[in-house]
Each structure stands twice: as structure tokens, then as C-alpha cells.
Short mmCIF file of C-alpha atoms and ligand atoms in Angstrom, two decimals:
data_model
loop_
_atom_site.label_atom_id
_atom_site.label_comp_id
_atom_site.label_asym_id
_atom_site.label_seq_id
_atom_site.Cartn_x
_atom_site.Cartn_y
_atom_site.Cartn_z
CA UNK K 891 78.83 57.41 89.33
CA UNK K 892 75.39 56.38 89.25
CA UNK K 893 76.00 53.24 87.23
CA UNK K 894 78.84 52.40 89.31
CA UNK K 895 77.69 51.93 92.85
CA UNK K 896 80.52 52.82 94.90
CA UNK K 897 81.54 53.85 98.52
CA UNK K 898 80.62 57.48 99.38
CA UNK K 899 82.16 58.28 102.91
CA UNK K 900 79.92 61.25 104.06
CA UNK K 901 81.40 63.97 106.09
CA UNK K 902 78.89 65.55 108.54
CA UNK K 903 79.86 69.21 110.14
CA UNK K 904 77.17 70.80 111.96
CA UNK K 905 77.38 74.41 112.27
CA UNK K 906 74.62 76.56 113.81
CA UNK K 907 73.57 79.92 113.16
CA UNK K 908 70.33 80.71 112.39
CA UNK K 909 67.37 81.04 114.76
CA UNK K 910 64.02 79.29 113.73
CA UNK K 911 61.89 79.93 116.89
CA UNK K 912 60.88 78.59 120.04
CA UNK K 913 58.54 75.44 120.81
CA UNK K 914 57.41 74.70 124.16
CA UNK K 915 56.54 71.02 124.24
CA UNK K 916 59.31 68.50 125.58
CA UNK K 917 59.26 64.86 125.03
CA UNK K 918 61.36 61.95 125.44
CA UNK K 919 59.73 59.46 122.94
CA UNK K 920 62.09 59.30 120.21
CA UNK K 921 61.22 61.39 117.21
CA UNK K 922 62.08 58.52 114.68
CA UNK K 923 61.15 55.04 115.37
CA UNK K 924 63.30 52.44 113.29
CA UNK K 925 61.79 49.38 112.15
CA UNK K 926 64.85 47.42 112.53
CA UNK K 927 67.07 48.19 115.72
CA UNK K 928 69.15 44.94 115.83
CA UNK K 929 72.20 45.12 118.32
CA UNK K 930 74.17 42.16 118.09
CA UNK K 931 76.98 41.24 120.84
CA UNK K 932 79.55 39.08 118.90
CA UNK K 933 81.15 36.11 120.51
CA UNK K 934 78.62 36.25 123.55
CA UNK K 935 75.64 34.30 124.85
CA UNK K 936 72.37 35.35 125.95
CA UNK K 937 71.17 39.18 126.18
CA UNK K 938 73.05 42.05 128.01
CA UNK K 939 71.73 45.44 128.26
CA UNK K 940 74.55 48.25 126.89
CA UNK K 941 75.19 51.53 128.30
CA UNK K 942 72.81 52.69 125.28
CA UNK K 943 70.14 51.02 127.37
CA UNK K 944 69.36 48.51 124.29
CA UNK K 945 69.38 44.73 124.70
CA UNK K 946 72.34 43.40 122.76
CA UNK K 947 71.73 39.57 121.70
CA UNK K 948 74.59 37.30 121.99
CA UNK K 949 75.32 35.36 118.54
CA UNK K 950 76.33 32.21 119.84
CA UNK K 951 73.35 29.69 119.68
CA UNK K 952 71.16 32.72 118.62
CA UNK K 953 69.40 33.38 115.25
CA UNK K 954 72.36 35.58 114.57
CA UNK K 955 75.00 33.18 114.57
CA UNK K 956 77.07 33.36 111.38
CA UNK K 957 76.77 31.03 108.68
CA UNK K 958 80.23 29.28 107.81
CA UNK K 959 81.81 26.27 106.41
CA UNK K 960 81.57 23.19 108.77
CA UNK K 961 85.45 22.53 108.57
CA UNK K 962 86.01 26.41 108.74
CA UNK K 963 84.49 27.23 112.09
CA UNK K 964 85.16 30.57 113.56
CA UNK K 965 86.13 31.14 117.31
CA UNK K 966 84.46 33.30 120.18
CA UNK K 967 86.82 34.84 122.65
CA UNK K 968 86.87 37.32 125.56
CA UNK K 969 89.30 40.53 125.02
CA UNK K 970 92.23 39.73 127.25
CA UNK K 971 93.55 43.23 127.48
CA UNK K 972 90.74 44.96 129.16
CA UNK K 973 91.04 48.72 129.47
CA UNK K 974 88.23 50.66 130.47
CA UNK K 975 85.55 50.68 127.65
CA UNK K 976 81.99 49.42 127.77
CA UNK K 977 81.71 45.95 128.23
CA UNK K 978 78.98 45.48 125.70
CA UNK K 979 79.69 44.98 122.93
CA UNK K 980 83.71 45.26 123.20
CA UNK K 981 84.46 42.34 125.51
CA UNK K 982 83.73 39.57 123.36
CA UNK K 983 84.57 38.76 119.76
CA UNK K 984 83.99 36.39 117.07
CA UNK K 985 87.05 35.68 115.10
CA UNK K 986 88.17 33.37 112.22
CA UNK K 987 90.78 32.27 109.89
CA UNK K 988 88.30 31.80 107.36
CA UNK K 989 85.09 33.51 105.97
CA UNK K 990 81.81 33.97 107.76
CA UNK K 991 78.59 35.42 107.16
CA UNK K 992 75.93 37.12 109.44
CA UNK K 993 72.61 37.16 107.78
CA UNK K 994 70.02 39.70 108.96
CA UNK K 995 66.39 39.15 107.59
CA UNK K 996 65.28 42.77 107.35
CA UNK K 997 62.71 44.81 105.69
CA UNK K 998 63.52 46.98 102.48
CA UNK K 999 65.01 50.37 102.75
CA UNK K 1000 68.05 52.13 103.76
CA UNK K 1001 69.83 51.06 106.94
CA UNK K 1002 72.64 52.35 109.30
CA UNK K 1003 75.15 49.44 109.52
CA UNK K 1004 77.64 49.71 112.71
CA UNK K 1005 80.22 47.75 113.13
CA UNK K 1006 82.38 47.70 116.73
CA UNK K 1007 86.15 46.55 116.91
CA UNK K 1008 87.88 46.15 120.25
CA UNK K 1009 91.84 45.96 119.32
CA UNK K 1010 92.84 43.60 122.19
CA UNK K 1011 94.57 40.07 122.49
CA UNK K 1012 92.36 36.93 121.97
CA UNK K 1013 93.56 33.57 122.75
CA UNK K 1014 94.44 31.91 119.59
CA UNK K 1015 94.98 34.84 117.56
CA UNK K 1016 97.96 37.24 117.22
CA UNK K 1017 96.49 40.80 117.60
CA UNK K 1018 98.62 42.36 115.00
CA UNK K 1019 97.37 39.64 112.40
CA UNK K 1020 94.13 41.31 111.46
CA UNK K 1021 93.58 42.11 107.90
CA UNK K 1022 90.12 41.43 106.32
CA UNK K 1023 87.54 42.70 103.95
CA UNK K 1024 83.84 43.34 105.15
CA UNK K 1025 81.06 42.96 102.25
CA UNK K 1026 77.61 43.58 102.31
CA UNK K 1027 75.73 42.16 99.38
CA UNK K 1028 77.67 43.97 96.43
CA UNK K 1029 79.40 46.59 98.54
CA UNK K 1030 82.55 46.56 99.73
CA UNK K 1031 82.43 48.28 103.55
CA UNK K 1032 86.12 47.61 104.48
CA UNK K 1033 89.02 46.31 102.39
CA UNK K 1034 92.14 44.75 103.67
CA UNK K 1035 91.06 46.41 106.96
CA UNK K 1036 93.08 46.06 110.05
CA UNK K 1037 91.14 47.11 113.19
CA UNK K 1038 94.27 47.06 115.14
CA UNK K 1039 96.08 49.55 112.78
CA UNK K 1040 92.98 51.68 112.86
CA UNK K 1041 92.56 51.71 116.55
CA UNK K 1042 96.15 52.69 116.85
CA UNK K 1043 95.82 55.46 114.28
CA UNK K 1044 93.04 57.01 116.78
CA UNK K 1045 95.15 55.96 119.70
CA UNK K 1046 92.23 54.21 121.18
CA UNK K 1047 91.31 50.43 121.31
CA UNK K 1048 87.42 50.64 120.76
CA UNK K 1049 86.78 51.95 117.63
CA UNK K 1050 83.65 51.83 115.11
CA UNK K 1051 82.69 51.98 111.56
CA UNK K 1052 79.17 53.47 110.25
CA UNK K 1053 77.70 52.86 106.77
CA UNK K 1054 74.59 53.32 105.48
CA UNK K 1055 73.41 50.92 102.62
CA UNK K 1056 70.08 50.26 101.07
CA UNK K 1057 68.39 46.64 101.16
CA UNK K 1058 65.95 45.77 98.33
CA UNK K 1059 62.80 44.00 98.35
CA UNK K 1060 62.92 40.47 99.40
CA UNK K 1061 66.66 40.45 100.23
CA UNK K 1062 68.71 39.86 103.33
CA UNK K 1063 71.34 41.97 104.56
CA UNK K 1064 74.26 39.63 104.40
CA UNK K 1065 77.61 40.63 106.17
CA UNK K 1066 80.48 38.93 105.30
CA UNK K 1067 83.89 39.11 106.89
CA UNK K 1068 86.83 37.79 104.66
CA UNK K 1069 90.31 37.25 106.13
CA UNK K 1070 93.16 38.45 103.74
CA UNK K 1071 94.91 35.05 102.72
CA UNK K 1072 98.67 34.44 101.66
CA UNK K 1073 100.31 31.06 101.35
CA UNK K 1074 102.72 31.75 104.17
CA UNK K 1075 100.99 33.98 106.55
CA UNK K 1076 97.59 33.36 108.69
CA UNK K 1077 95.70 36.55 108.97
CA UNK K 1078 92.19 36.73 110.75
CA UNK K 1079 89.11 38.67 110.59
CA UNK K 1080 87.24 39.43 113.79
CA UNK K 1081 84.03 41.47 115.00
CA UNK K 1082 82.92 42.52 118.40
CA UNK K 1083 79.61 44.06 117.51
CA UNK K 1084 77.10 44.72 114.67
CA UNK K 1085 74.00 47.13 114.72
CA UNK K 1086 71.47 47.46 112.05
CA UNK K 1087 69.06 50.68 112.27
CA UNK K 1088 66.46 51.44 109.85
CA UNK K 1089 66.91 55.10 108.76
CA UNK K 1090 64.68 57.47 106.97
CA UNK K 1091 64.08 56.95 103.24
CA UNK K 1092 65.35 60.50 102.38
CA UNK K 1093 67.56 61.53 105.48
CA UNK K 1094 70.77 61.17 103.39
CA UNK K 1095 69.88 59.48 100.43
CA UNK K 1096 68.28 62.06 97.64
CA UNK K 1097 67.30 59.71 94.75
CA UNK K 1098 65.49 61.61 91.93
CA UNK K 1099 62.51 59.91 91.93
CA UNK K 1100 61.76 60.48 95.58
CA UNK K 1101 63.00 64.04 96.26
CA UNK K 1102 60.37 66.44 95.82
CA UNK K 1103 62.14 69.82 96.28
CA UNK K 1104 65.32 70.27 94.53
CA UNK K 1105 66.54 72.80 97.28
CA UNK K 1106 67.04 69.54 99.25
CA UNK K 1107 69.40 68.01 96.79
CA UNK K 1108 73.20 68.43 97.35
CA UNK K 1109 75.40 69.81 94.55
CA UNK K 1110 79.00 69.42 93.91
CA UNK K 1111 80.64 72.45 95.53
CA UNK K 1112 81.07 75.11 92.48
CA UNK K 1113 78.67 73.27 90.24
CA UNK K 1114 75.10 74.12 89.44
CA UNK K 1115 74.01 70.46 88.73
CA UNK K 1116 72.20 68.41 91.52
CA UNK K 1117 73.83 65.36 92.74
CA UNK K 1118 71.34 62.49 93.55
CA UNK K 1119 72.45 60.16 95.94
CA UNK K 1120 70.35 57.08 94.97
CA UNK K 1121 69.77 54.03 96.77
CA UNK K 1122 72.43 52.04 94.57
CA UNK K 1123 75.02 54.13 96.53
CA UNK K 1124 76.49 53.20 99.94
CA UNK K 1125 77.79 55.94 102.36
CA UNK K 1126 80.44 55.85 105.08
CA UNK K 1127 80.33 58.34 107.97
CA UNK K 1128 83.39 60.08 108.70
CA UNK K 1129 82.72 62.70 111.14
CA UNK K 1130 79.55 63.89 112.66
CA UNK K 1131 80.47 66.83 114.71
CA UNK K 1132 78.01 69.01 117.05
CA UNK K 1133 79.76 72.47 116.65
CA UNK K 1134 80.14 74.10 119.89
CA UNK K 1135 78.29 71.83 121.78
CA UNK K 1136 79.55 68.34 123.83
CA UNK K 1137 79.48 64.70 122.60
CA UNK K 1138 75.91 63.52 122.07
CA UNK K 1139 75.36 59.94 123.02
CA UNK K 1140 73.81 57.19 120.87
CA UNK K 1141 70.55 56.98 123.46
CA UNK K 1142 70.32 60.89 122.89
CA UNK K 1143 70.10 60.85 119.39
CA UNK K 1144 66.41 61.36 117.59
CA UNK K 1145 66.14 57.44 117.41
CA UNK K 1146 68.62 56.50 114.88
CA UNK K 1147 71.44 55.86 117.50
CA UNK K 1148 74.05 58.21 115.69
CA UNK K 1149 76.72 59.67 117.97
CA UNK K 1150 77.79 62.92 117.51
CA UNK K 1151 81.40 64.13 118.50
CA UNK K 1152 82.82 67.57 120.07
CA UNK K 1153 84.10 69.58 116.99
CA UNK K 1154 86.94 71.27 119.36
CA UNK K 1155 89.77 69.16 118.12
CA UNK K 1156 89.15 69.87 114.68
CA UNK K 1157 88.57 73.76 114.91
CA UNK K 1158 91.53 75.26 113.41
CA UNK K 1159 90.12 78.93 113.79
CA UNK K 1160 88.96 80.89 116.96
CA UNK K 1161 85.29 81.26 117.60
CA UNK K 1162 82.83 82.42 119.85
CA UNK K 1163 80.58 79.63 121.48
CA UNK K 1164 77.11 80.84 121.87
CA UNK K 1165 74.63 78.38 123.83
CA UNK K 1166 71.06 78.47 124.21
CA UNK K 1167 69.96 75.31 126.14
CA UNK K 1168 66.76 76.22 126.54
CA UNK K 1169 65.78 76.76 122.81
CA UNK K 1170 63.24 74.58 121.36
CA UNK K 1171 63.77 74.63 117.76
CA UNK K 1172 60.38 74.61 115.46
CA UNK K 1173 61.32 72.27 112.62
CA UNK K 1174 59.39 73.71 109.37
CA UNK K 1175 61.61 72.77 106.78
CA UNK K 1176 63.29 69.61 107.37
CA UNK K 1177 61.91 66.60 109.65
CA UNK K 1178 62.31 66.88 113.35
CA UNK K 1179 64.48 63.71 113.54
CA UNK K 1180 67.06 65.28 111.34
CA UNK K 1181 69.18 65.80 114.54
CA UNK K 1182 68.58 66.13 118.17
CA UNK K 1183 67.92 69.48 119.54
CA UNK K 1184 71.34 69.87 121.31
CA UNK K 1185 72.77 70.04 118.11
CA UNK K 1186 71.04 73.25 117.22
CA UNK K 1187 71.32 74.38 120.75
CA UNK K 1188 75.13 75.33 120.45
CA UNK K 1189 77.01 77.12 117.69
CA UNK K 1190 80.06 78.53 116.77
CA UNK K 1191 80.11 82.11 115.65
CA UNK K 1192 82.46 84.83 114.75
CA UNK K 1193 81.09 87.29 116.88
CA UNK K 1194 80.18 90.69 116.27
CA UNK K 1195 83.46 92.59 115.54
CA UNK K 1196 82.90 93.69 111.88
CA UNK K 1197 86.67 94.42 110.87
CA UNK K 1198 87.82 91.25 112.64
CA UNK K 1199 85.34 89.50 110.76
CA UNK K 1200 86.45 90.59 107.24
CA UNK K 1201 89.93 89.36 108.04
CA UNK K 1202 89.23 86.24 109.46
CA UNK K 1203 87.28 83.17 109.26
CA UNK K 1204 85.87 80.07 110.69
CA UNK K 1205 87.91 76.96 109.79
CA UNK K 1206 87.87 73.08 110.70
CA UNK K 1207 90.27 70.81 109.41
CA UNK K 1208 89.16 67.12 108.97
CA UNK K 1209 91.56 64.38 107.62
CA UNK K 1210 89.86 62.32 104.80
CA UNK K 1211 90.79 59.66 102.28
CA UNK K 1212 91.36 60.53 98.84
CA UNK K 1213 89.43 59.03 95.87
CA UNK K 1214 85.76 59.21 97.34
CA UNK K 1215 83.20 62.00 96.96
CA UNK K 1216 82.07 63.56 100.14
CA UNK K 1217 78.70 64.54 101.32
CA UNK K 1218 79.01 67.81 103.65
CA UNK K 1219 75.80 68.49 105.93
CA UNK K 1220 75.69 71.45 107.36
CA UNK K 1221 73.26 72.58 110.21
CA UNK K 1222 72.04 76.17 110.95
CA UNK K 1223 70.09 77.56 113.77
CA UNK K 1224 70.39 81.23 114.94
CA UNK K 1225 70.27 80.80 118.63
CA UNK K 1226 71.56 84.33 119.78
CA UNK K 1227 68.45 86.04 120.87
CA UNK K 1228 69.63 89.48 119.97
CA UNK K 1229 69.14 88.54 116.20
CA UNK K 1230 65.40 88.20 116.28
CA UNK K 1231 64.34 89.52 112.86
CA UNK K 1232 64.33 87.21 109.88
CA UNK K 1233 67.15 87.46 107.48
C1 LIG U 668 96.75 43.79 103.07
O1 LIG U 668 97.41 44.39 103.83
C2 LIG U 668 98.78 43.91 104.26
C3 LIG U 668 99.62 44.36 105.49
O2 LIG U 668 99.47 45.96 104.88
C4 LIG U 668 99.57 43.87 102.78
O3 LIG U 668 100.84 43.11 103.13
C5 LIG U 668 98.83 43.18 101.59
O4 LIG U 668 99.51 43.27 100.50
C6 LIG U 668 97.29 44.10 101.51
N1 LIG U 668 96.59 43.01 100.62
C7 LIG U 668 95.99 43.80 99.78
C8 LIG U 668 95.01 42.84 98.69
O5 LIG U 668 95.82 44.99 99.55
C1 LIG U 669 72.79 35.76 102.13
O1 LIG U 669 73.29 34.58 102.61
C2 LIG U 669 72.20 33.49 102.57
C3 LIG U 669 73.11 32.29 103.32
O2 LIG U 669 74.49 32.44 102.76
C4 LIG U 669 72.10 33.31 101.09
O3 LIG U 669 71.14 32.19 100.92
C5 LIG U 669 71.26 34.41 100.40
O4 LIG U 669 71.22 34.28 99.05
C6 LIG U 669 72.45 35.61 100.63
N1 LIG U 669 71.67 36.96 100.30
C7 LIG U 669 72.02 37.94 99.75
C8 LIG U 669 71.32 39.10 99.25
O5 LIG U 669 73.21 38.08 99.22
C1 LIG U 670 57.80 65.39 114.69
O1 LIG U 670 57.15 65.16 113.54
C2 LIG U 670 56.05 64.79 113.25
C3 LIG U 670 55.79 64.57 111.82
O2 LIG U 670 55.92 65.83 111.34
C4 LIG U 670 55.10 64.85 114.17
O3 LIG U 670 53.84 63.92 114.21
C5 LIG U 670 55.65 64.65 115.62
O4 LIG U 670 54.38 65.29 116.46
C6 LIG U 670 56.57 65.82 115.76
N1 LIG U 670 57.18 65.40 117.27
C7 LIG U 670 57.32 66.44 118.03
C8 LIG U 670 58.04 65.97 119.49
O5 LIG U 670 57.41 67.68 117.65
C1 LIG U 671 91.33 82.23 107.26
O1 LIG U 671 91.86 83.27 107.95
C2 LIG U 671 93.20 82.92 107.99
C3 LIG U 671 93.81 84.13 108.93
O2 LIG U 671 93.23 84.37 110.03
C4 LIG U 671 94.13 82.94 106.66
O3 LIG U 671 95.30 82.54 106.90
C5 LIG U 671 93.34 81.63 106.00
O4 LIG U 671 93.56 81.77 104.57
C6 LIG U 671 91.80 82.04 105.84
N1 LIG U 671 90.99 80.88 105.10
C7 LIG U 671 90.20 81.38 104.30
C8 LIG U 671 89.62 79.98 103.53
O5 LIG U 671 89.63 82.03 103.69
#
């Protein structure tokens, strides 16, 4: 695995059970300040503020305009069918029958790469004929991907994909969009928005030479050996859930613009939902940017019925693709005041 860099989707499930304690200071400054926080509104001119309070830069005529072959130019277009989605970055797109590359000069280190797609009709392109591959340097992030099929499978029009990749010293971060080609059919690639956000060195990456405490290194379930996640690996986010709580928007993350979804659609068992919105977790073992406080202020619990608990469990059902390794991160915080003593 280490010698063969591969894409490892990560599965985030956040379940919260054990109380840390209370902290009284409230703050609105982000706990993590990314060096790069680039948001590009593809197919658009000038800058526009998004619902996330960030200024999205149009790629038309800007430093973020993609490179392409002079006789194989991409086109920009406004979405013709517009259901109620956020205008930025979904209402405009860059589309092409040929490959195009976005070049981002960034500092070395791990980055979140988020790709935003709006499945719609764009003038000059057949909406069901999107099949393409997206590469970032040596990583294939998406292979023969169809945003329209993926959107249909989720029963929505606006979709996004999130990856983590590491950028080495003196390297650009290149994102190349390559339409699937056959002799008989014209397929196209398209993109509505691109986001690059620096991430902490060891938030999800756990390389052997960087991690000090073995307790923070994941293991394969049922096996004792640590599984180091080194910088030659790429990760794809599959689920990021706030157990027992509501969705957390990107502007309410700790500075990394992660979106946290509700878990209730994935919960197969019952469960009690304790909430403690006034709780201020005190971060002693993990950095305070690990997750927003809101993640720790709600939980799913089995409740106190001992007999019932012996016969039941808490179960979430999450569809994933086969052929990958999955990282499962569980967040715990005891929020029920009656469980005060440690242990
Ligand atoms: C890409 O997807 C299309 C449509 O499903 C399929 O016809 C084609 O064979 C796929 N190409 C590759 C290289 O997988
Ligand atoms: C990124 O693309 C540019 C322009 O095509 C190229 O000069 C550069 O070598 C590429 N960098 C990487 C890391 O692939
Ligand atoms: C978060 O942690 C950092 C590093 O330990 C510390 O400097 C900062 O004050 C903390 N912020 C809050 C709001 O606790
Ligand atoms: C969880 O409990 C249900 C019954 O409530 C049972 O059918 C199922 O097998 C249990 N799952 C596990 C993993 O124990």
C-alpha cells in the first residue's frame, strides 16, 4: 500500500459519548487558519461572494484560467435549468470536449481539494454526455466520472467531491480534466467550482515519521499493527456526519470549510439523542480544530435501560464502494451531566 499510492476514501462517522469538561471562553475566530483558502468560480468573470462568506474568484481572465491546447479551447456557460441551489459556484461552469488543466501554485503540505458540479443543461453540450477523469498530479481523483449520473443517484442537482492530497516542495497543484473519448461519441468534462484549502499536517495523515503517539495511528479493524497514512496517499471523503445533531455548514467548521451532515438518514437502529448545546469541550488530547464544538454537543446514546442495552446496539448503515480501504474516525464526548466521574 505504501509503495503504491492509491486512493483511500475516508469514512467519517462522528459519535459522541464521553464528557471532557467545561471551558468558558467563547470565540468566533477560526481555530485553524489555512495558508491557502482558494475558491474558484469556474466559468465566471470577476469575484462573487458565496453563501459561505468567502469571495469566489471567477476563472475567466484571471490567474486561475485553465491551460489548454490553443485549438481545443474549453467553453464557459451558465446553467440553463436552475433549481434552488446556491448561485456561487453552481450557476456557471467550464466545459470542454478536450482536456484542460488548472494550475494552482501552493505551499507544500496536505490540502483539501473540493470539486463542485451542477448537473444541468449547458448550451452546446448534451447534459447526459459528461464522462471524464480528473487527475491531480499522479493521483486519479475521479475516473470516467459522470456528474449527472452521480447527481441522479443522490436525487439532487448540486454535488461535490472532497479529497485530500499532499503537495511536495516546489510543486504546483495541477487539476486536469480529461473527457472520455471514443471515435463515435463526443463526451465532455465540466466543472463549476474548485476549492483548495490547506489542512493541518496530521489531521488525517498519520505518517510514521511525523506521528509521536502511537495511540493516534489507526489500525486495521481486528489487527494489531498500526496503519500509517503517509503523504503518498490520497483520501476521499465519503461521509462526515454529526451524530444526533444538525448539519454544520462550511462557515461553522473550525477553519477548514468542512461540511458535516446529519446522521439520521443513515441510522438503522433507534437511539436517544442527548444534547448539551452549552457544553464547551476542553481539548486536552486532540487539537481544538479537530471538529467544531457543535459536533461534540450532540450525541446518539443507548439510554440507561441495562436489560435493553444488552440486547440491542446502535447501528448506522453507510453505502461505500468496494476495492478501497476506509478510515473511520469516531468522535466521542460525554455530554450527559449525570455521568460526571471519569471512567
Ligand atoms: C466510461 O463510461 C461509459 C458510460 O458508462 C462507458 O461506455 C465506457 O466504457 C467507460 N469507459 C471506461 C474507460 O471505463
Ligand atoms: C502543472 O502544469 C504546468 C503547466 O501545464 C506544468 O508546467 C507543471 O510541470 C505541472 N506540474 C505538475 C506538478 O504536474
Ligand atoms: C486552540 O489551540 C491553540 C493551540 O493549542 C491555542 O493557542 C488556542 O488558544 C486554542 N483556541 C481556543 C479558542 O481555545
Ligand atoms: C443489533 O441489534 C439488532 C436487533 O436489535 C440485531 O438484529 C443485530 O444483529 C445487532 N447487530 C450487531 C452488530 O450486533
